[in-house]
PDB file of N, CA and C and ligand atoms in Angstrom:
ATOM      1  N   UNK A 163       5.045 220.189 189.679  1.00  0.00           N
ATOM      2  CA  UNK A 163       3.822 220.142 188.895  1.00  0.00           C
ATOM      3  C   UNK A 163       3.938 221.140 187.742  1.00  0.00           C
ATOM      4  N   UNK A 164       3.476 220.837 186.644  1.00  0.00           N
ATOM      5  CA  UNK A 164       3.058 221.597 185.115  1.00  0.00           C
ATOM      6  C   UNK A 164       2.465 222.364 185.474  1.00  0.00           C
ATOM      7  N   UNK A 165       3.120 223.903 185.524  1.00  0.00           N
ATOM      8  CA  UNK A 165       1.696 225.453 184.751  1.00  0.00           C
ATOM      9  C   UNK A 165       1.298 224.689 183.753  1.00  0.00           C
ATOM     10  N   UNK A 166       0.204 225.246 183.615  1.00  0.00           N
ATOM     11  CA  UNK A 166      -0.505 225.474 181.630  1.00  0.00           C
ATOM     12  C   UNK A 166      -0.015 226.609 181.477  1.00  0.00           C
ATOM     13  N   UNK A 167       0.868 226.774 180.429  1.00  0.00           N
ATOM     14  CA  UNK A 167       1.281 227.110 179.688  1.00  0.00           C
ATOM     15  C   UNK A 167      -0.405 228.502 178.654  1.00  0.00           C
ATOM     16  N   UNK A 168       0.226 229.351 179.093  1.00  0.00           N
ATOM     17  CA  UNK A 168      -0.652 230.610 178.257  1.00  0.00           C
ATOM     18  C   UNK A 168      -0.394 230.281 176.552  1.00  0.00           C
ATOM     19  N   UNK A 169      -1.805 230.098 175.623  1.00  0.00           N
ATOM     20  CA  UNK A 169      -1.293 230.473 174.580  1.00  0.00           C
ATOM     21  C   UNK A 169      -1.466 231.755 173.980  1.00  0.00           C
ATOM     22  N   UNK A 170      -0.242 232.247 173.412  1.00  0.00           N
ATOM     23  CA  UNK A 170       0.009 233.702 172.818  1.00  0.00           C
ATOM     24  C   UNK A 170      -1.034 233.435 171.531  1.00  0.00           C
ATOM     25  N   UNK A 171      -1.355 232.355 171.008  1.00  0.00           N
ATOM     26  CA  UNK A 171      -2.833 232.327 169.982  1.00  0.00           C
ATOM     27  C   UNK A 171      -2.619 230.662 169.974  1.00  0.00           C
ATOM     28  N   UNK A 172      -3.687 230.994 168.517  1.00  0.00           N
ATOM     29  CA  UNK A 172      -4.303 229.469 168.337  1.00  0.00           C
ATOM     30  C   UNK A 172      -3.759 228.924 167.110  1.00  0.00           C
ATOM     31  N   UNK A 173      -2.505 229.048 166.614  1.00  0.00           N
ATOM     32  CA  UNK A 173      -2.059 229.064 165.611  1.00  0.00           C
ATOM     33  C   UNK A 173      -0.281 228.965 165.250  1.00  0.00           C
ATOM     34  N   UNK A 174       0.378 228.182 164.750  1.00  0.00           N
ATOM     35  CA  UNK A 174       1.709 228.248 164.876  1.00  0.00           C
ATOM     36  C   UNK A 174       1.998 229.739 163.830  1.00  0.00           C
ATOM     37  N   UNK A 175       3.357 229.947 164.524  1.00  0.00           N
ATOM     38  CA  UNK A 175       4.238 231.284 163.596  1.00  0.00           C
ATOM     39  C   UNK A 175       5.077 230.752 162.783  1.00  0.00           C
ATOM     40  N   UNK A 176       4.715 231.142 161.676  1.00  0.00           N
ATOM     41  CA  UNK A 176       5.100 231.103 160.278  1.00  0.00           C
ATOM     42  C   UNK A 176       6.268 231.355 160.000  1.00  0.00           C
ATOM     43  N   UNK A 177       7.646 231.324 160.323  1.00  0.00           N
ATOM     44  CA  UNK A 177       9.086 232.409 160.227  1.00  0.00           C
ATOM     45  C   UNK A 177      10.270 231.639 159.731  1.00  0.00           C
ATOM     46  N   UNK A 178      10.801 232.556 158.566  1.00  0.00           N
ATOM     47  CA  UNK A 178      11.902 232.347 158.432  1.00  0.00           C
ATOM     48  C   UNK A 178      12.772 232.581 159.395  1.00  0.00           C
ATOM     49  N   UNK A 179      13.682 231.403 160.228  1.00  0.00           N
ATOM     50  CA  UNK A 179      14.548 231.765 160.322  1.00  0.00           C
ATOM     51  C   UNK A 179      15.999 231.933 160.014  1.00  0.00           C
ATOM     52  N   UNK A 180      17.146 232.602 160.568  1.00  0.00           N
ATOM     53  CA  UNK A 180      18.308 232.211 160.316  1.00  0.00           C
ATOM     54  C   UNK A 180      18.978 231.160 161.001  1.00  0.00           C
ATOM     55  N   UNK A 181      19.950 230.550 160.447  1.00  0.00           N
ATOM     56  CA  UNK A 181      20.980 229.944 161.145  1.00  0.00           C
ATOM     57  C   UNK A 181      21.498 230.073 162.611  1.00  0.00           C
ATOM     58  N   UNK A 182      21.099 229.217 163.463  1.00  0.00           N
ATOM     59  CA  UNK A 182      22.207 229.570 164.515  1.00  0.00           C
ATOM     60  C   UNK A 182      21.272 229.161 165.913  1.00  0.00           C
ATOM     61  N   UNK A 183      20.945 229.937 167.051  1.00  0.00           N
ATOM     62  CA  UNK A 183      20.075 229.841 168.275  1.00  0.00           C
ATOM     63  C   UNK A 183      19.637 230.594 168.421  1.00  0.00           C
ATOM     64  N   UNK A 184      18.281 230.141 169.200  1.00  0.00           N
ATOM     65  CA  UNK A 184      16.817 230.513 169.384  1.00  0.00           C
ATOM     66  C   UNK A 184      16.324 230.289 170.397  1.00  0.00           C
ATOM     67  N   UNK A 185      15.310 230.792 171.092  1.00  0.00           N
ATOM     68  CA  UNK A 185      15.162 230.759 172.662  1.00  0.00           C
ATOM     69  C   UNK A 185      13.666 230.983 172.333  1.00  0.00           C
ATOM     70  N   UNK A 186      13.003 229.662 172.498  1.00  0.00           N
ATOM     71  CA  UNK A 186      11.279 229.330 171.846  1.00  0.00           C
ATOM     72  C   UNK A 186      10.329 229.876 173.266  1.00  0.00           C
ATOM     73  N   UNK A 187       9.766 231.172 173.510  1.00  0.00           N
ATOM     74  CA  UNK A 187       8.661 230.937 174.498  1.00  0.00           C
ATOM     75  C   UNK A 187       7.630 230.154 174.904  1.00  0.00           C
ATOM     76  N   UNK A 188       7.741 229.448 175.842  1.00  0.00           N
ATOM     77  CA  UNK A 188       7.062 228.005 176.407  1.00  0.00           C
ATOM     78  C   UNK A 188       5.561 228.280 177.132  1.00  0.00           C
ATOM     79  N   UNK A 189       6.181 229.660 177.892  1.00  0.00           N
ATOM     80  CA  UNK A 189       4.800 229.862 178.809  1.00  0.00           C
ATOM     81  C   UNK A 189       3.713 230.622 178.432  1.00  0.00           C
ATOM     82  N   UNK A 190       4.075 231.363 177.199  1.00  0.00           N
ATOM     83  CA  UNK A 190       3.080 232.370 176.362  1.00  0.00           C
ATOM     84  C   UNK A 190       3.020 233.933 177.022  1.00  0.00           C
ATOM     85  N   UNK A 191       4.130 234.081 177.686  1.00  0.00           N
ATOM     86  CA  UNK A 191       4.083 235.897 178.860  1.00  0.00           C
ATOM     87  C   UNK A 191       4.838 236.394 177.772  1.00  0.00           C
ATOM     88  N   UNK A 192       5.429 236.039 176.954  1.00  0.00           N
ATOM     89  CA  UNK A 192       6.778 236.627 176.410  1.00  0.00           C
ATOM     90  C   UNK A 192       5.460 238.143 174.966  1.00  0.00           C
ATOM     91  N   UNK A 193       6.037 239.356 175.100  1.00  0.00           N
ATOM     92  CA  UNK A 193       5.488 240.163 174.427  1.00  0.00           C
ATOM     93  C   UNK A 193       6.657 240.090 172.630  1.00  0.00           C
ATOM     94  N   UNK A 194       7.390 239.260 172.747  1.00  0.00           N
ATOM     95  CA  UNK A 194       8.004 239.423 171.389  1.00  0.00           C
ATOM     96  C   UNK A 194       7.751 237.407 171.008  1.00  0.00           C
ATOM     97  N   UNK A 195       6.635 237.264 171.079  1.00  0.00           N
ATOM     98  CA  UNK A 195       5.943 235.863 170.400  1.00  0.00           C
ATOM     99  C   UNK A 195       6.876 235.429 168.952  1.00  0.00           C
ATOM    100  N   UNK A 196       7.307 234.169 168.658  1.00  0.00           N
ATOM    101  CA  UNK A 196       7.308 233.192 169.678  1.00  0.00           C
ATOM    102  C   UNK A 196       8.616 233.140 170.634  1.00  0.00           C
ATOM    103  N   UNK A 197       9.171 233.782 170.184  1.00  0.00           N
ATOM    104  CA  UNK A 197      10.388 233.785 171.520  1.00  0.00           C
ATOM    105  C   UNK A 197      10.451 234.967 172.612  1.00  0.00           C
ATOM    106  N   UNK A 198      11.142 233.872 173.467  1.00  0.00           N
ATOM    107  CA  UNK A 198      11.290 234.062 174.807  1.00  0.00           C
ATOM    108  C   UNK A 198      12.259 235.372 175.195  1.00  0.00           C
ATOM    109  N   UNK A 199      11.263 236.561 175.756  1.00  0.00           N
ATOM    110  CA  UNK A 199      11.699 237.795 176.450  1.00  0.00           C
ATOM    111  C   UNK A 199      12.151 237.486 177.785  1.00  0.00           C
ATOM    112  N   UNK A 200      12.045 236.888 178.178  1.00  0.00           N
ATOM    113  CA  UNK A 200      12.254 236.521 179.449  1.00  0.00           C
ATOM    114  C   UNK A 200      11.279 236.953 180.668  1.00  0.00           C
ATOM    115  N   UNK A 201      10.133 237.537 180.443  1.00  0.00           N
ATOM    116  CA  UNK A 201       8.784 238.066 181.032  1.00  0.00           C
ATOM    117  C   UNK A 201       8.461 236.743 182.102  1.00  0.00           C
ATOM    118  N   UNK A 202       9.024 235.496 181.974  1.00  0.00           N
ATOM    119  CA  UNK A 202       8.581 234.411 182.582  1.00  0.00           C
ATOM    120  C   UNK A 202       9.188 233.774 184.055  1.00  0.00           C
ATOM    121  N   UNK A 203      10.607 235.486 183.984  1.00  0.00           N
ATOM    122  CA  UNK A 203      10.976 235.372 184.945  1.00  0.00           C
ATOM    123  C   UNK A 203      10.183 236.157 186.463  1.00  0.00           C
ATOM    124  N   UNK A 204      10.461 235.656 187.581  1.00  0.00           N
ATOM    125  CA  UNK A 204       9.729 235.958 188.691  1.00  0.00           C
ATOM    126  C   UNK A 204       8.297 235.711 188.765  1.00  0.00           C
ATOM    127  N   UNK A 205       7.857 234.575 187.796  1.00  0.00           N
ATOM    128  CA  UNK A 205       6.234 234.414 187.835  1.00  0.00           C
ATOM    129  C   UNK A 205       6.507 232.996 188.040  1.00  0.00           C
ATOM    130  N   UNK A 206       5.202 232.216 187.946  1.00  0.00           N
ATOM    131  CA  UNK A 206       4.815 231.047 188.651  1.00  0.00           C
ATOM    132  C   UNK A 206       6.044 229.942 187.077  1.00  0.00           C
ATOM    133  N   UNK A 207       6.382 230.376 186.301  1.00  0.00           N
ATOM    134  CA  UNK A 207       6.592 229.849 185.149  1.00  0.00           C
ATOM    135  C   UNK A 207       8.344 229.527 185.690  1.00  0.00           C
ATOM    136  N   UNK A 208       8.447 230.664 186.184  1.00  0.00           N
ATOM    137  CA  UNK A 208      10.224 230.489 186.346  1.00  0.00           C
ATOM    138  C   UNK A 208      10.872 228.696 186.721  1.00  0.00           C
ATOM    139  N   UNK A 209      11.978 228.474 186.105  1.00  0.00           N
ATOM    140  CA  UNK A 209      12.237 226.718 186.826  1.00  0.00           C
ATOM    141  C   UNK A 209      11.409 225.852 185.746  1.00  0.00           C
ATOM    142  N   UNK A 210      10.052 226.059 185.316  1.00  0.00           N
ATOM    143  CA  UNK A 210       9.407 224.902 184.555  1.00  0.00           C
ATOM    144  C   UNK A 210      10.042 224.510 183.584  1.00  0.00           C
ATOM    145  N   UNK A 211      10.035 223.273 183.398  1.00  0.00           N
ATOM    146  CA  UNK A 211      10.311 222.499 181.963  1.00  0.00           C
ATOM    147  C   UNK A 211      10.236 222.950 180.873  1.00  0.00           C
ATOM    148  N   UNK A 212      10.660 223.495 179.704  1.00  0.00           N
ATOM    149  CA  UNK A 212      10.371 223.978 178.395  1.00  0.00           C
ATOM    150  C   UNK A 212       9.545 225.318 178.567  1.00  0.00           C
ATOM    151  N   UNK A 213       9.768 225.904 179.386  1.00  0.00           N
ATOM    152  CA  UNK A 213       9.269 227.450 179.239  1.00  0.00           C
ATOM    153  C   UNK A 213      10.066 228.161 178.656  1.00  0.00           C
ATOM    154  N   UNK A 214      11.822 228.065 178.511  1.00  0.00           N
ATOM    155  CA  UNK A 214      12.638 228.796 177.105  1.00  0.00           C
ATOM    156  C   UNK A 214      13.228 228.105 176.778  1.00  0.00           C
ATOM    157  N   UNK A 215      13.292 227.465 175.825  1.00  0.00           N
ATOM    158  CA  UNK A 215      13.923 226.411 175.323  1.00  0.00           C
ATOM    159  C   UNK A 215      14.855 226.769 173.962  1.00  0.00           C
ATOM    160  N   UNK A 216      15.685 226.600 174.529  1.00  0.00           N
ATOM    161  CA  UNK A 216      16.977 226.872 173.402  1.00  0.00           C
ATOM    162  C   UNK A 216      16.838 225.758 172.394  1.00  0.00           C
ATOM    163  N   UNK A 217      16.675 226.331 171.274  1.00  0.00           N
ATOM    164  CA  UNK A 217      16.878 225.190 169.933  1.00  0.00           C
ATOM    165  C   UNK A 217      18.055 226.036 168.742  1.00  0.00           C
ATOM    166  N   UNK A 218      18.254 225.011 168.548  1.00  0.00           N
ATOM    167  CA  UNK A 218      19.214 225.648 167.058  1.00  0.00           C
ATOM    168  C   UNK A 218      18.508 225.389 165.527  1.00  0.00           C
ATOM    169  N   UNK A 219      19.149 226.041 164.822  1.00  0.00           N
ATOM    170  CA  UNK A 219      18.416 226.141 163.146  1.00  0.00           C
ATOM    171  C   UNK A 219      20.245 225.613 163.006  1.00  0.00           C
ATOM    172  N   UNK A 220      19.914 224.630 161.571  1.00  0.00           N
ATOM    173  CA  UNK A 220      21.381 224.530 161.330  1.00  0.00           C
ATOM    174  C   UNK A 220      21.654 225.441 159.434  1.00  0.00           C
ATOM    175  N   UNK A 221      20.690 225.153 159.191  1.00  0.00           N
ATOM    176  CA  UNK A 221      20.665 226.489 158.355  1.00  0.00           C
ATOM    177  C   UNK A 221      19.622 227.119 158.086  1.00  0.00           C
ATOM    178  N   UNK A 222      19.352 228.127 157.267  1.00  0.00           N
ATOM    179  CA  UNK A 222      18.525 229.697 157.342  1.00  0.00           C
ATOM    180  C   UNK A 222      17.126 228.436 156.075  1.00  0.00           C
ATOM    181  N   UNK A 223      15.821 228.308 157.089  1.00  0.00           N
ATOM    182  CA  UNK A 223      14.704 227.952 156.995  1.00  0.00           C
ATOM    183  C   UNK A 223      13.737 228.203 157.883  1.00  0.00           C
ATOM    184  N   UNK A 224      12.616 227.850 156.682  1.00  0.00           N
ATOM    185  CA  UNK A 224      11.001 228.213 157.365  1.00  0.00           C
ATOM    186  C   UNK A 224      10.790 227.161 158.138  1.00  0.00           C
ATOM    187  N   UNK A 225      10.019 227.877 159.513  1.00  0.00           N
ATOM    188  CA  UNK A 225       9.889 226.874 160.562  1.00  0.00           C
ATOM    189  C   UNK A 225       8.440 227.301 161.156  1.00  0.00           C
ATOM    190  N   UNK A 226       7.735 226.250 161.724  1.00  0.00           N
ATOM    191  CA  UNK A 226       6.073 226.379 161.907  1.00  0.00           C
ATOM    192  C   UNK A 226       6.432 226.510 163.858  1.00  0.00           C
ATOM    193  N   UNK A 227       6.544 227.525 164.046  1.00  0.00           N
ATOM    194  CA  UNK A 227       7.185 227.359 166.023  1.00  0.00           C
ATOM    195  C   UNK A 227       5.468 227.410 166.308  1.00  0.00           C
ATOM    196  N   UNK A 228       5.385 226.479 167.398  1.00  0.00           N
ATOM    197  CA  UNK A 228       4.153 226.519 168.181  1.00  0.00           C
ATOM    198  C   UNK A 228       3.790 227.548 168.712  1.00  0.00           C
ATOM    199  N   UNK A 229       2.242 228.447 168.798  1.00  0.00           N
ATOM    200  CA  UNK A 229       1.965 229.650 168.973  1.00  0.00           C
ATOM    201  C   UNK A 229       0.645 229.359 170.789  1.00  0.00           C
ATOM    202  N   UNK A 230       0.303 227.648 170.379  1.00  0.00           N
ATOM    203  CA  UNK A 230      -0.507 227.327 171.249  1.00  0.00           C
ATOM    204  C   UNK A 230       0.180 227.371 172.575  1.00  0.00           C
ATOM    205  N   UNK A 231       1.317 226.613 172.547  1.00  0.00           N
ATOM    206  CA  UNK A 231       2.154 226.223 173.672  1.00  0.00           C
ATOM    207  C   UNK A 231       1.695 225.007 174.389  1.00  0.00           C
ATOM    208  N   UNK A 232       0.554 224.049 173.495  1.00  0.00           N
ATOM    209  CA  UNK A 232       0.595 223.073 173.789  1.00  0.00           C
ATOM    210  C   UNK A 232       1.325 221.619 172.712  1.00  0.00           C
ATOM    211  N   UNK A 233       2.104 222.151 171.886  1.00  0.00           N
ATOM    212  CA  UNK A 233       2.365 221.098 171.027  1.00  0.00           C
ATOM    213  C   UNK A 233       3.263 219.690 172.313  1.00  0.00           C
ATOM    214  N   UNK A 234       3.421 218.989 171.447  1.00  0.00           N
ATOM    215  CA  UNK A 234       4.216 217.552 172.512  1.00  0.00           C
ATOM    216  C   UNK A 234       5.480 217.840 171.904  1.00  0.00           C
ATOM    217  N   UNK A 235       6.005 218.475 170.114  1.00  0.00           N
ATOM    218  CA  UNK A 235       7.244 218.471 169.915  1.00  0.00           C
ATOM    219  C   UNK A 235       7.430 219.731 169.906  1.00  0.00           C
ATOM    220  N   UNK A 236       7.655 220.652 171.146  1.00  0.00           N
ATOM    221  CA  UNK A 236       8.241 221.955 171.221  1.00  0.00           C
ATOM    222  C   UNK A 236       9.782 222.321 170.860  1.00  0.00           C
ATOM    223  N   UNK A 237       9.846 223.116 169.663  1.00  0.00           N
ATOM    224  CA  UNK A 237       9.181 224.424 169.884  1.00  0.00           C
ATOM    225  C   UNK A 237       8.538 224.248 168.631  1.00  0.00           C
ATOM    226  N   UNK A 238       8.468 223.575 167.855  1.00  0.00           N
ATOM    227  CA  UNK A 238       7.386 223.221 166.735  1.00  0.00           C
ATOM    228  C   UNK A 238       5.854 222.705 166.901  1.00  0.00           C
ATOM    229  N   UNK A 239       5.416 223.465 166.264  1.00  0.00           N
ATOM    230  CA  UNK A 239       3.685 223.185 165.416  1.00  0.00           C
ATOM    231  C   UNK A 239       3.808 221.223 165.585  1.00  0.00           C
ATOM    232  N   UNK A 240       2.404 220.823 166.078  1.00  0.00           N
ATOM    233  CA  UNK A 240       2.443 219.738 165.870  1.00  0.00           C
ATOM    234  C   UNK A 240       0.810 219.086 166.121  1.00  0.00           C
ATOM    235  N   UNK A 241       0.659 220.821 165.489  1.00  0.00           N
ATOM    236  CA  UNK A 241      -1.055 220.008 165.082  1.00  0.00           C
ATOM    237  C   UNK A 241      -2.073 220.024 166.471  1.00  0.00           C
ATOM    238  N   UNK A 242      -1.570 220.003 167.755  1.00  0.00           N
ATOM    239  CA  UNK A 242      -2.480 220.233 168.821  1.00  0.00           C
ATOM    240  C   UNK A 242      -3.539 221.606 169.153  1.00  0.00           C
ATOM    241  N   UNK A 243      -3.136 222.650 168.037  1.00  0.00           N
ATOM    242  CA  UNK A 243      -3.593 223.658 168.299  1.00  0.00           C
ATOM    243  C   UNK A 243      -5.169 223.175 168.241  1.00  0.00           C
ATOM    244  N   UNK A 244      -5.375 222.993 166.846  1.00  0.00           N
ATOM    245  CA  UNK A 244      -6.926 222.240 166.304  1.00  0.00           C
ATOM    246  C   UNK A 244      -7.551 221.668 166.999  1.00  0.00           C
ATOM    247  N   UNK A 245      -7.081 220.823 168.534  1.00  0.00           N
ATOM    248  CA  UNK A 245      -8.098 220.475 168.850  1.00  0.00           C
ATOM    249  C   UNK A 245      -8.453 221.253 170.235  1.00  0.00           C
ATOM    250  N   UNK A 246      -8.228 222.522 170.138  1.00  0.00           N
ATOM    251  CA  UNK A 246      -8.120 222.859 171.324  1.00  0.00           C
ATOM    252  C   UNK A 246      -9.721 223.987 171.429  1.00  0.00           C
TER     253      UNK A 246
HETATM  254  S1  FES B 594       0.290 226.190 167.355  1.00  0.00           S
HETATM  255 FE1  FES B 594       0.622 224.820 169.026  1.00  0.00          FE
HETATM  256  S2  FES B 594       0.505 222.863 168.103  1.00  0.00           S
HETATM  257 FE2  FES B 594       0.122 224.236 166.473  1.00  0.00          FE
END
């Protein structure tokens, strides 16, 4: 079964990033928002589906990462925050 997922806010993060891999926080415990500290280990979150989700950048761009932790295309903004 799905945790809900904590959101760290109500709003995607705005960030340039660089090139290369990224580890997107899924469950919202993580204290360095939006990626994943690993805080999600030994809690009810550990094992779930998309709680750190490794994505890659293939080159150095601005990216809208989901801040709700409810988007459907994680680890990106996809507009679900608004209706929440
Ligand atoms: S911040 Fe989660 S969908 Fe926009």
């Amino acid at each position: 079964m799905m945790i809900k997922p904590k959101s760290s806010r109500l709003a995607p993060y705005v960030l340039d990033l660089e090139e290369g891999s990224h580890i997107w926080c899924g469950c919202g415990l993580s204290k360095d928002q939006p990626f994943c500290d690993n805080a999600h280990k030994g809690t009810e979150y550990e094992g779930q589906e998309k709680v750190a989700m490794l994505f890659e950048t293939e080159t150095d761009k601005t990216v809208a990462l989901c801040g709700c932790k409810e988007t459907k295309s994680p680890p990106y903004c996809d507009g679900a925050h608004k209706s929440l």
